[in-house]
């Protein structure tokens, strides 16, 4: 496991996992149609909440990496989650 303990692997996982989870979440609850029907004023709060929900798998992954003592991976996943949280803050202020 020490060979995989690199920042760039964690950052890649941290950026890809929320995007995949968000798409699966939208597909599972059939929200693609809702997003296309709303106007821009109503999409921003919905996207803000969706971005916050999509970060939850990263939190679970951080916990798993902390328990396995792969600190660089967990830090990378946390760094990869920041763009989603910043985007959620920006969308909530619109």
PDB file of C-alpha atoms in Angstrom:
ATOM      1  CA  UNK A   1       0.000   0.000   0.000  1.00  0.00           C
ATOM      2  CA  UNK A   2       2.991   2.305   0.504  1.00  0.00           C
ATOM      3  CA  UNK A   3       3.667   2.395  -3.245  1.00  0.00           C
ATOM      4  CA  UNK A   4       0.230   3.957  -3.814  1.00  0.00           C
ATOM      5  CA  UNK A   5       0.638   6.557  -1.052  1.00  0.00           C
ATOM      6  CA  UNK A   6       1.137   9.544  -3.362  1.00  0.00           C
ATOM      7  CA  UNK A   7      -0.535  12.953  -3.463  1.00  0.00           C
ATOM      8  CA  UNK A   8      -1.370  12.868  -7.161  1.00  0.00           C
ATOM      9  CA  UNK A   9      -3.282   9.588  -6.834  1.00  0.00           C
ATOM     10  CA  UNK A  10      -5.310  11.056  -3.971  1.00  0.00           C
ATOM     11  CA  UNK A  11      -5.997  14.279  -5.857  1.00  0.00           C
ATOM     12  CA  UNK A  12      -7.109  12.325  -8.920  1.00  0.00           C
ATOM     13  CA  UNK A  13      -9.431  10.188  -6.804  1.00  0.00           C
ATOM     14  CA  UNK A  14     -10.670  13.286  -4.998  1.00  0.00           C
ATOM     15  CA  UNK A  15     -11.587  14.980  -8.273  1.00  0.00           C
ATOM     16  CA  UNK A  16     -13.084  11.986 -10.085  1.00  0.00           C
ATOM     17  CA  UNK A  17     -15.086  10.293  -7.332  1.00  0.00           C
ATOM     18  CA  UNK A  18     -17.487  13.220  -6.663  1.00  0.00           C
ATOM     19  CA  UNK A  19     -18.096  13.699 -10.387  1.00  0.00           C
ATOM     20  CA  UNK A  20     -18.938  10.022 -10.836  1.00  0.00           C
ATOM     21  CA  UNK A  21     -21.075   9.978  -7.689  1.00  0.00           C
ATOM     22  CA  UNK A  22     -22.933  13.127  -8.798  1.00  0.00           C
ATOM     23  CA  UNK A  23     -23.742  11.631 -12.197  1.00  0.00           C
ATOM     24  CA  UNK A  24     -24.915   8.365 -10.619  1.00  0.00           C
ATOM     25  CA  UNK A  25     -27.003  10.323  -8.103  1.00  0.00           C
ATOM     26  CA  UNK A  26     -28.646  12.375 -10.862  1.00  0.00           C
ATOM     27  CA  UNK A  27     -29.314   9.256 -12.909  1.00  0.00           C
ATOM     28  CA  UNK A  28     -30.655   7.219  -9.978  1.00  0.00           C
ATOM     29  CA  UNK A  29     -33.156   9.865  -8.888  1.00  0.00           C
ATOM     30  CA  UNK A  30     -33.904  10.873 -12.501  1.00  0.00           C
ATOM     31  CA  UNK A  31     -32.954  14.511 -11.932  1.00  0.00           C
ATOM     32  CA  UNK A  32     -31.564  15.123 -15.422  1.00  0.00           C
ATOM     33  CA  UNK A  33     -35.031  16.159 -16.626  1.00  0.00           C
ATOM     34  CA  UNK A  34     -35.487  18.470 -13.657  1.00  0.00           C
ATOM     35  CA  UNK A  35     -32.219  20.228 -14.392  1.00  0.00           C
ATOM     36  CA  UNK A  36     -33.192  20.782 -18.001  1.00  0.00           C
ATOM     37  CA  UNK A  37     -36.628  22.195 -17.092  1.00  0.00           C
ATOM     38  CA  UNK A  38     -35.475  24.750 -14.530  1.00  0.00           C
ATOM     39  CA  UNK A  39     -34.296  28.206 -15.391  1.00  0.00           C
ATOM     40  CA  UNK A  40     -30.884  29.486 -14.332  1.00  0.00           C
ATOM     41  CA  UNK A  41     -32.271  31.101 -11.160  1.00  0.00           C
ATOM     42  CA  UNK A  42     -33.501  27.757  -9.850  1.00  0.00           C
ATOM     43  CA  UNK A  43     -30.572  25.593 -10.956  1.00  0.00           C
ATOM     44  CA  UNK A  44     -27.917  27.302  -8.803  1.00  0.00           C
ATOM     45  CA  UNK A  45     -29.321  26.216  -5.388  1.00  0.00           C
ATOM     46  CA  UNK A  46     -29.909  22.702  -6.711  1.00  0.00           C
ATOM     47  CA  UNK A  47     -26.348  22.462  -8.019  1.00  0.00           C
ATOM     48  CA  UNK A  48     -25.026  23.782  -4.724  1.00  0.00           C
ATOM     49  CA  UNK A  49     -26.706  20.975  -2.817  1.00  0.00           C
ATOM     50  CA  UNK A  50     -25.698  18.402  -5.420  1.00  0.00           C
ATOM     51  CA  UNK A  51     -22.047  19.437  -5.144  1.00  0.00           C
ATOM     52  CA  UNK A  52     -22.162  19.105  -1.364  1.00  0.00           C
ATOM     53  CA  UNK A  53     -23.743  15.646  -1.590  1.00  0.00           C
ATOM     54  CA  UNK A  54     -21.189  14.517  -4.152  1.00  0.00           C
ATOM     55  CA  UNK A  55     -18.328  15.165  -1.699  1.00  0.00           C
ATOM     56  CA  UNK A  56     -19.624  12.564   0.812  1.00  0.00           C
ATOM     57  CA  UNK A  57     -17.808   9.601  -0.823  1.00  0.00           C
ATOM     58  CA  UNK A  58     -14.565  11.564  -0.479  1.00  0.00           C
ATOM     59  CA  UNK A  59     -15.148  11.835   3.250  1.00  0.00           C
ATOM     60  CA  UNK A  60     -15.560   8.066   3.497  1.00  0.00           C
ATOM     61  CA  UNK A  61     -12.420   7.571   1.431  1.00  0.00           C
ATOM     62  CA  UNK A  62     -10.465   9.951   3.687  1.00  0.00           C
ATOM     63  CA  UNK A  63     -11.537   7.886   6.693  1.00  0.00           C
ATOM     64  CA  UNK A  64     -10.426   4.649   5.019  1.00  0.00           C
ATOM     65  CA  UNK A  65      -7.057   6.115   4.074  1.00  0.00           C
ATOM     66  CA  UNK A  66      -6.499   7.510   7.565  1.00  0.00           C
ATOM     67  CA  UNK A  67      -7.183   4.129   9.143  1.00  0.00           C
ATOM     68  CA  UNK A  68      -4.711   2.462   6.780  1.00  0.00           C
ATOM     69  CA  UNK A  69      -2.068   5.124   7.581  1.00  0.00           C
ATOM     70  CA  UNK A  70      -1.745   6.302   3.981  1.00  0.00           C
ATOM     71  CA  UNK A  71      -1.522   9.964   4.881  1.00  0.00           C
ATOM     72  CA  UNK A  72      -0.564  11.330   1.463  1.00  0.00           C
ATOM     73  CA  UNK A  73      -3.533   9.639  -0.189  1.00  0.00           C
ATOM     74  CA  UNK A  74      -5.945  11.046   2.364  1.00  0.00           C
ATOM     75  CA  UNK A  75      -4.488  14.546   2.041  1.00  0.00           C
ATOM     76  CA  UNK A  76      -4.747  14.311  -1.734  1.00  0.00           C
ATOM     77  CA  UNK A  77      -8.404  13.265  -1.551  1.00  0.00           C
ATOM     78  CA  UNK A  78      -9.080  16.202   0.748  1.00  0.00           C
ATOM     79  CA  UNK A  79      -7.344  18.591  -1.661  1.00  0.00           C
ATOM     80  CA  UNK A  80      -9.391  17.121  -4.523  1.00  0.00           C
ATOM     81  CA  UNK A  81     -12.618  17.811  -2.636  1.00  0.00           C
ATOM     82  CA  UNK A  82     -11.913  21.535  -2.226  1.00  0.00           C
ATOM     83  CA  UNK A  83     -12.958  22.595  -5.762  1.00  0.00           C
ATOM     84  CA  UNK A  84     -16.364  20.982  -5.242  1.00  0.00           C
ATOM     85  CA  UNK A  85     -16.853  22.711  -1.902  1.00  0.00           C
ATOM     86  CA  UNK A  86     -15.749  26.076  -3.300  1.00  0.00           C
ATOM     87  CA  UNK A  87     -18.103  25.642  -6.272  1.00  0.00           C
ATOM     88  CA  UNK A  88     -20.945  24.829  -3.862  1.00  0.00           C
ATOM     89  CA  UNK A  89     -20.279  28.041  -1.965  1.00  0.00           C
ATOM     90  CA  UNK A  90     -20.223  30.038  -5.200  1.00  0.00           C
ATOM     91  CA  UNK A  91     -23.482  28.472  -6.447  1.00  0.00           C
ATOM     92  CA  UNK A  92     -25.191  29.094  -3.101  1.00  0.00           C
ATOM     93  CA  UNK A  93     -24.404  32.788  -3.314  1.00  0.00           C
ATOM     94  CA  UNK A  94     -25.981  33.207  -6.774  1.00  0.00           C
TER      95      UNK A  94
END
